[in-house]
Amino acid sequence: MGASARRGPYICGIDAAMDVVSGKWKSLILWELDNYGTRRFGELRRGLPGVSEKMLIQHLREMEEDGLIHREVYREVPPRVEYSLTADGTSLNEALRPLGAWGTARSARLAADDVVARA
Amino acid sequence: MGASARRGPYICGIDAAMDVVSGKWKSLILWELDNYGTRRFGELRRGLPGVSEKMLIQHLREMEEDGLIHREVYREVPPRVEYSLTADGTSLNEALRPLGAWGTARSARLAADDVVARA
DNA sequence: CAGCATCCCACTAGATACTG
DNA sequence: CAGTATCTAGTGGGATGCTG
């Protein structure tokens, strides 16, 4: 009974999508996994500056349960676990691209306004 | 000190965009305003079943401060206030469209799986 | 009609310490 | 290395009542 997705009922598609992406690091995890294809726990941790172990594992578990990522365990010593995107995770990442572009444009504009404001 | 957007610094574009859309009803407000062009407070309230007055006004104020919506006050009796999208809000709505489509597809698939599971 | 103020709870997320 | 467990603070969001 964790803090995972509600899994409906949803008012609309965005609602359903937001349910699965909300979480401070989830979109970053998606992006990281999309870039590298496959990532170990420690690599993700280093790739997401500021994330705590607890939040990382919690988000990873929820995303696994939501069918966005795949978790492959190699029973070795030392233990190795590799995370990768599922088809769903990949398509979600695609769907997030325009939003990312919008955010980048907005950030740039805010920064520019800030410079003007300081002048 | 409110519950408004952090307004940076952001790790990436999605981060910046999520900062502005996160809030249970914000994407719905965007969608509603995009559909109707302009909406009064009471109309929005009725259009978003389940929203409380407090959350609606709070989200509207934050979105206004974030430059996503425009608030026009008509000093009449009884008072009238109309909300509409700014150019930024409109473009954000565009950027959210693929995500909405993804969520809709996911919902449909989950529902189908659910039917199968019950069979 | 449109909004503000206040109280309250659940949940999110962080820090820290421990384990197979 | 890859987690678990526990405790705590901060915040999101709901209910209710009041105002111009």
PDB file of N, CA, C and O (backbone and C1' of nucleotides) in Angstrom, chain D:
ATOM      1  P    DC D   1      29.623   0.313  -5.110  1.00  0.00           P
ATOM      2  O5'  DC D   1      28.980  -1.133  -5.270  1.00  0.00           O
ATOM      3  C5'  DC D   1      28.916  -1.764  -6.515  1.00  0.00           C
ATOM      4  C4'  DC D   1      27.676  -2.622  -6.530  1.00  0.00           C
ATOM      5  C3'  DC D   1      26.394  -1.819  -6.719  1.00  0.00           C
ATOM      6  O3'  DC D   1      25.589  -2.503  -7.658  1.00  0.00           O
ATOM      7  C1'  DC D   1      26.287  -3.038  -4.662  1.00  0.00           C
ATOM      8  P    DA D   2      24.276  -1.839  -8.325  1.00  0.00           P
ATOM      9  O5'  DA D   2      23.101  -2.221  -7.313  1.00  0.00           O
ATOM     10  C5'  DA D   2      22.753  -3.585  -7.159  1.00  0.00           C
ATOM     11  C4'  DA D   2      21.812  -3.751  -6.010  1.00  0.00           C
ATOM     12  C3'  DA D   2      20.601  -2.792  -6.045  1.00  0.00           C
ATOM     13  O3'  DA D   2      19.411  -3.523  -5.778  1.00  0.00           O
ATOM     14  C1'  DA D   2      21.648  -2.694  -3.962  1.00  0.00           C
ATOM     15  P    DG D   3      17.994  -2.777  -6.231  1.00  0.00           P
ATOM     16  O5'  DG D   3      17.738  -1.639  -5.156  1.00  0.00           O
ATOM     17  C5'  DG D   3      16.737  -1.829  -4.209  1.00  0.00           C
ATOM     18  C4'  DG D   3      17.267  -2.610  -3.011  1.00  0.00           C
ATOM     19  C3'  DG D   3      16.379  -2.533  -1.784  1.00  0.00           C
ATOM     20  O3'  DG D   3      15.497  -3.618  -1.749  1.00  0.00           O
ATOM     21  C1'  DG D   3      18.722  -2.332  -1.257  1.00  0.00           C
ATOM     22  P    DT D   4      14.027  -3.410  -1.152  1.00  0.00           P
ATOM     23  O5'  DT D   4      14.055  -3.806   0.390  1.00  0.00           O
ATOM     24  C5'  DT D   4      15.189  -3.733   1.145  1.00  0.00           C
ATOM     25  C4'  DT D   4      14.922  -3.856   2.625  1.00  0.00           C
ATOM     26  C3'  DT D   4      13.618  -3.308   3.192  1.00  0.00           C
ATOM     27  O3'  DT D   4      13.276  -4.044   4.371  1.00  0.00           O
ATOM     28  C1'  DT D   4      15.410  -1.940   3.901  1.00  0.00           C
ATOM     29  P    DA D   5      11.872  -3.807   5.119  1.00  0.00           P
ATOM     30  O5'  DA D   5      12.267  -2.939   6.392  1.00  0.00           O
ATOM     31  C5'  DA D   5      13.564  -2.972   6.960  1.00  0.00           C
ATOM     32  C4'  DA D   5      13.606  -2.054   8.190  1.00  0.00           C
ATOM     33  C3'  DA D   5      12.232  -1.536   8.617  1.00  0.00           C
ATOM     34  O3'  DA D   5      12.206  -1.450  10.039  1.00  0.00           O
ATOM     35  C1'  DA D   5      13.621   0.290   7.996  1.00  0.00           C
ATOM     36  P    DT D   6      10.809  -1.054  10.803  1.00  0.00           P
ATOM     37  O5'  DT D   6      11.127   0.452  11.220  1.00  0.00           O
ATOM     38  C5'  DT D   6      12.361   0.742  11.877  1.00  0.00           C
ATOM     39  C4'  DT D   6      12.509   2.237  12.097  1.00  0.00           C
ATOM     40  C3'  DT D   6      11.191   2.943  12.450  1.00  0.00           C
ATOM     41  O3'  DT D   6      11.420   3.821  13.549  1.00  0.00           O
ATOM     42  C1'  DT D   6      12.281   4.080  10.716  1.00  0.00           C
ATOM     43  P    DC D   7      10.160   4.441  14.383  1.00  0.00           P
ATOM     44  O5'  DC D   7      10.775   5.843  14.812  1.00  0.00           O
ATOM     45  C5'  DC D   7      12.121   6.196  14.475  1.00  0.00           C
ATOM     46  C4'  DC D   7      12.190   7.606  13.909  1.00  0.00           C
ATOM     47  C3'  DC D   7      10.988   8.502  14.249  1.00  0.00           C
ATOM     48  O3'  DC D   7      11.456   9.688  14.897  1.00  0.00           O
ATOM     49  C1'  DC D   7      11.489   8.627  11.942  1.00  0.00           C
ATOM     50  P    DT D   8      10.427  10.779  15.469  1.00  0.00           P
ATOM     51  O5'  DT D   8      10.483  11.883  14.324  1.00  0.00           O
ATOM     52  C5'  DT D   8      11.752  12.307  13.824  1.00  0.00           C
ATOM     53  C4'  DT D   8      11.578  13.305  12.700  1.00  0.00           C
ATOM     54  C3'  DT D   8      10.426  14.279  12.930  1.00  0.00           C
ATOM     55  O3'  DT D   8      10.936  15.598  12.875  1.00  0.00           O
ATOM     56  C1'  DT D   8      10.304  13.329  10.746  1.00  0.00           C
ATOM     57  P    DA D   9      10.047  16.878  13.194  1.00  0.00           P
ATOM     58  O5'  DA D   9      10.032  17.596  11.774  1.00  0.00           O
ATOM     59  C5'  DA D   9      11.259  17.832  11.092  1.00  0.00           C
ATOM     60  C4'  DA D   9      10.989  18.296   9.671  1.00  0.00           C
ATOM     61  C3'  DA D   9      10.034  19.496   9.594  1.00  0.00           C
ATOM     62  O3'  DA D   9      10.537  20.374   8.607  1.00  0.00           O
ATOM     63  C1'  DA D   9       9.154  17.677   8.349  1.00  0.00           C
ATOM     64  P    DG D  10       9.897  21.825   8.387  1.00  0.00           P
ATOM     65  O5'  DG D  10       9.184  21.656   6.970  1.00  0.00           O
ATOM     66  C5'  DG D  10       9.935  21.111   5.889  1.00  0.00           C
ATOM     67  C4'  DG D  10       9.006  20.827   4.733  1.00  0.00           C
ATOM     68  C3'  DG D  10       8.025  21.977   4.434  1.00  0.00           C
ATOM     69  O3'  DG D  10       8.092  22.233   3.041  1.00  0.00           O
ATOM     70  C1'  DG D  10       6.847  19.916   4.715  1.00  0.00           C
ATOM     71  P    DT D  11       7.267  23.464   2.425  1.00  0.00           P
ATOM     72  O5'  DT D  11       6.072  22.712   1.668  1.00  0.00           O
ATOM     73  C5'  DT D  11       6.390  21.591   0.841  1.00  0.00           C
ATOM     74  C4'  DT D  11       5.124  20.851   0.446  1.00  0.00           C
ATOM     75  C3'  DT D  11       3.998  21.780  -0.028  1.00  0.00           C
ATOM     76  O3'  DT D  11       3.492  21.234  -1.217  1.00  0.00           O
ATOM     77  C1'  DT D  11       3.182  20.240   1.552  1.00  0.00           C
ATOM     78  P    DG D  12       2.644  22.058  -2.244  1.00  0.00           P
ATOM     79  O5'  DG D  12       1.471  21.012  -2.514  1.00  0.00           O
ATOM     80  C5'  DG D  12       1.820  19.660  -2.825  1.00  0.00           C
ATOM     81  C4'  DG D  12       0.580  18.810  -2.788  1.00  0.00           C
ATOM     82  C3'  DG D  12      -0.613  19.456  -3.471  1.00  0.00           C
ATOM     83  O3'  DG D  12      -1.354  18.440  -4.133  1.00  0.00           O
ATOM     84  C1'  DG D  12      -1.094  19.160  -1.151  1.00  0.00           C
ATOM     85  P    DG D  13      -2.552  18.874  -5.091  1.00  0.00           P
ATOM     86  O5'  DG D  13      -3.819  18.682  -4.152  1.00  0.00           O
ATOM     87  C5'  DG D  13      -4.009  17.433  -3.509  1.00  0.00           C
ATOM     88  C4'  DG D  13      -5.043  17.549  -2.424  1.00  0.00           C
ATOM     89  C3'  DG D  13      -6.326  18.298  -2.843  1.00  0.00           C
ATOM     90  O3'  DG D  13      -7.415  17.413  -2.688  1.00  0.00           O
ATOM     91  C1'  DG D  13      -5.568  18.992  -0.727  1.00  0.00           C
ATOM     92  P    DG D  14      -8.834  17.790  -3.275  1.00  0.00           P
ATOM     93  O5'  DG D  14      -9.762  17.750  -1.981  1.00  0.00           O
ATOM     94  C5'  DG D  14      -9.800  16.567  -1.181  1.00  0.00           C
ATOM     95  C4'  DG D  14     -10.420  16.866   0.166  1.00  0.00           C
ATOM     96  C3'  DG D  14     -11.759  17.608   0.097  1.00  0.00           C
ATOM     97  O3'  DG D  14     -12.741  16.877   0.825  1.00  0.00           O
ATOM     98  C1'  DG D  14     -10.282  18.688   1.619  1.00  0.00           C
ATOM     99  P    DA D  15     -14.282  17.430   0.803  1.00  0.00           P
ATOM    100  O5'  DA D  15     -14.411  18.199   2.205  1.00  0.00           O
ATOM    101  C5'  DA D  15     -13.924  17.607   3.404  1.00  0.00           C
ATOM    102  C4'  DA D  15     -14.437  18.386   4.611  1.00  0.00           C
ATOM    103  C3'  DA D  15     -15.793  19.061   4.389  1.00  0.00           C
ATOM    104  O3'  DA D  15     -16.573  18.953   5.577  1.00  0.00           O
ATOM    105  C1'  DA D  15     -14.128  20.714   4.831  1.00  0.00           C
ATOM    106  P    DT D  16     -18.072  19.523   5.574  1.00  0.00           P
ATOM    107  O5'  DT D  16     -17.911  20.914   6.325  1.00  0.00           O
ATOM    108  C5'  DT D  16     -17.025  21.027   7.435  1.00  0.00           C
ATOM    109  C4'  DT D  16     -16.864  22.492   7.813  1.00  0.00           C
ATOM    110  C3'  DT D  16     -18.127  23.319   7.615  1.00  0.00           C
ATOM    111  O3'  DT D  16     -18.503  23.917   8.856  1.00  0.00           O
ATOM    112  C1'  DT D  16     -16.223  24.430   6.743  1.00  0.00           C
ATOM    113  P    DG D  17     -19.895  24.743   9.014  1.00  0.00           P
ATOM    114  O5'  DG D  17     -19.401  26.246   9.146  1.00  0.00           O
ATOM    115  C5'  DG D  17     -18.250  26.558   9.941  1.00  0.00           C
ATOM    116  C4'  DG D  17     -17.823  27.996   9.671  1.00  0.00           C
ATOM    117  C3'  DG D  17     -18.998  28.970   9.454  1.00  0.00           C
ATOM    118  O3'  DG D  17     -18.746  30.186  10.151  1.00  0.00           O
ATOM    119  C1'  DG D  17     -17.507  29.091   7.643  1.00  0.00           C
ATOM    120  P    DC D  18     -19.759  31.429  10.103  1.00  0.00           P
ATOM    121  O5'  DC D  18     -18.923  32.520   9.279  1.00  0.00           O
ATOM    122  C5'  DC D  18     -17.611  32.905   9.731  1.00  0.00           C
ATOM    123  C4'  DC D  18     -17.024  33.976   8.828  1.00  0.00           C
ATOM    124  C3'  DC D  18     -17.975  35.141   8.529  1.00  0.00           C
ATOM    125  O3'  DC D  18     -17.248  36.354   8.571  1.00  0.00           O
ATOM    126  C1'  DC D  18     -17.294  34.147   6.512  1.00  0.00           C
ATOM    127  P    DT D  19     -17.924  37.803   8.350  1.00  0.00           P
ATOM    128  O5'  DT D  19     -17.446  38.153   6.882  1.00  0.00           O
ATOM    129  C5'  DT D  19     -16.064  38.427   6.612  1.00  0.00           C
ATOM    130  C4'  DT D  19     -15.915  38.977   5.201  1.00  0.00           C
ATOM    131  C3'  DT D  19     -16.808  40.184   4.893  1.00  0.00           C
ATOM    132  O3'  DT D  19     -16.030  41.132   4.193  1.00  0.00           O
ATOM    133  C1'  DT D  19     -17.119  38.526   3.279  1.00  0.00           C
ATOM    134  P    DG D  20     -16.307  42.723   4.266  1.00  0.00           P
ATOM    135  O5'  DG D  20     -16.165  43.179   2.742  1.00  0.00           O
ATOM    136  C5'  DG D  20     -15.145  42.662   1.897  1.00  0.00           C
ATOM    137  C4'  DG D  20     -15.514  42.926   0.439  1.00  0.00           C
ATOM    138  C3'  DG D  20     -16.371  44.175   0.232  1.00  0.00           C
ATOM    139  O3'  DG D  20     -16.048  44.750  -1.036  1.00  0.00           O
ATOM    140  C1'  DG D  20     -17.574  42.280  -0.506  1.00  0.00           C
TER     141       DG D  20
END
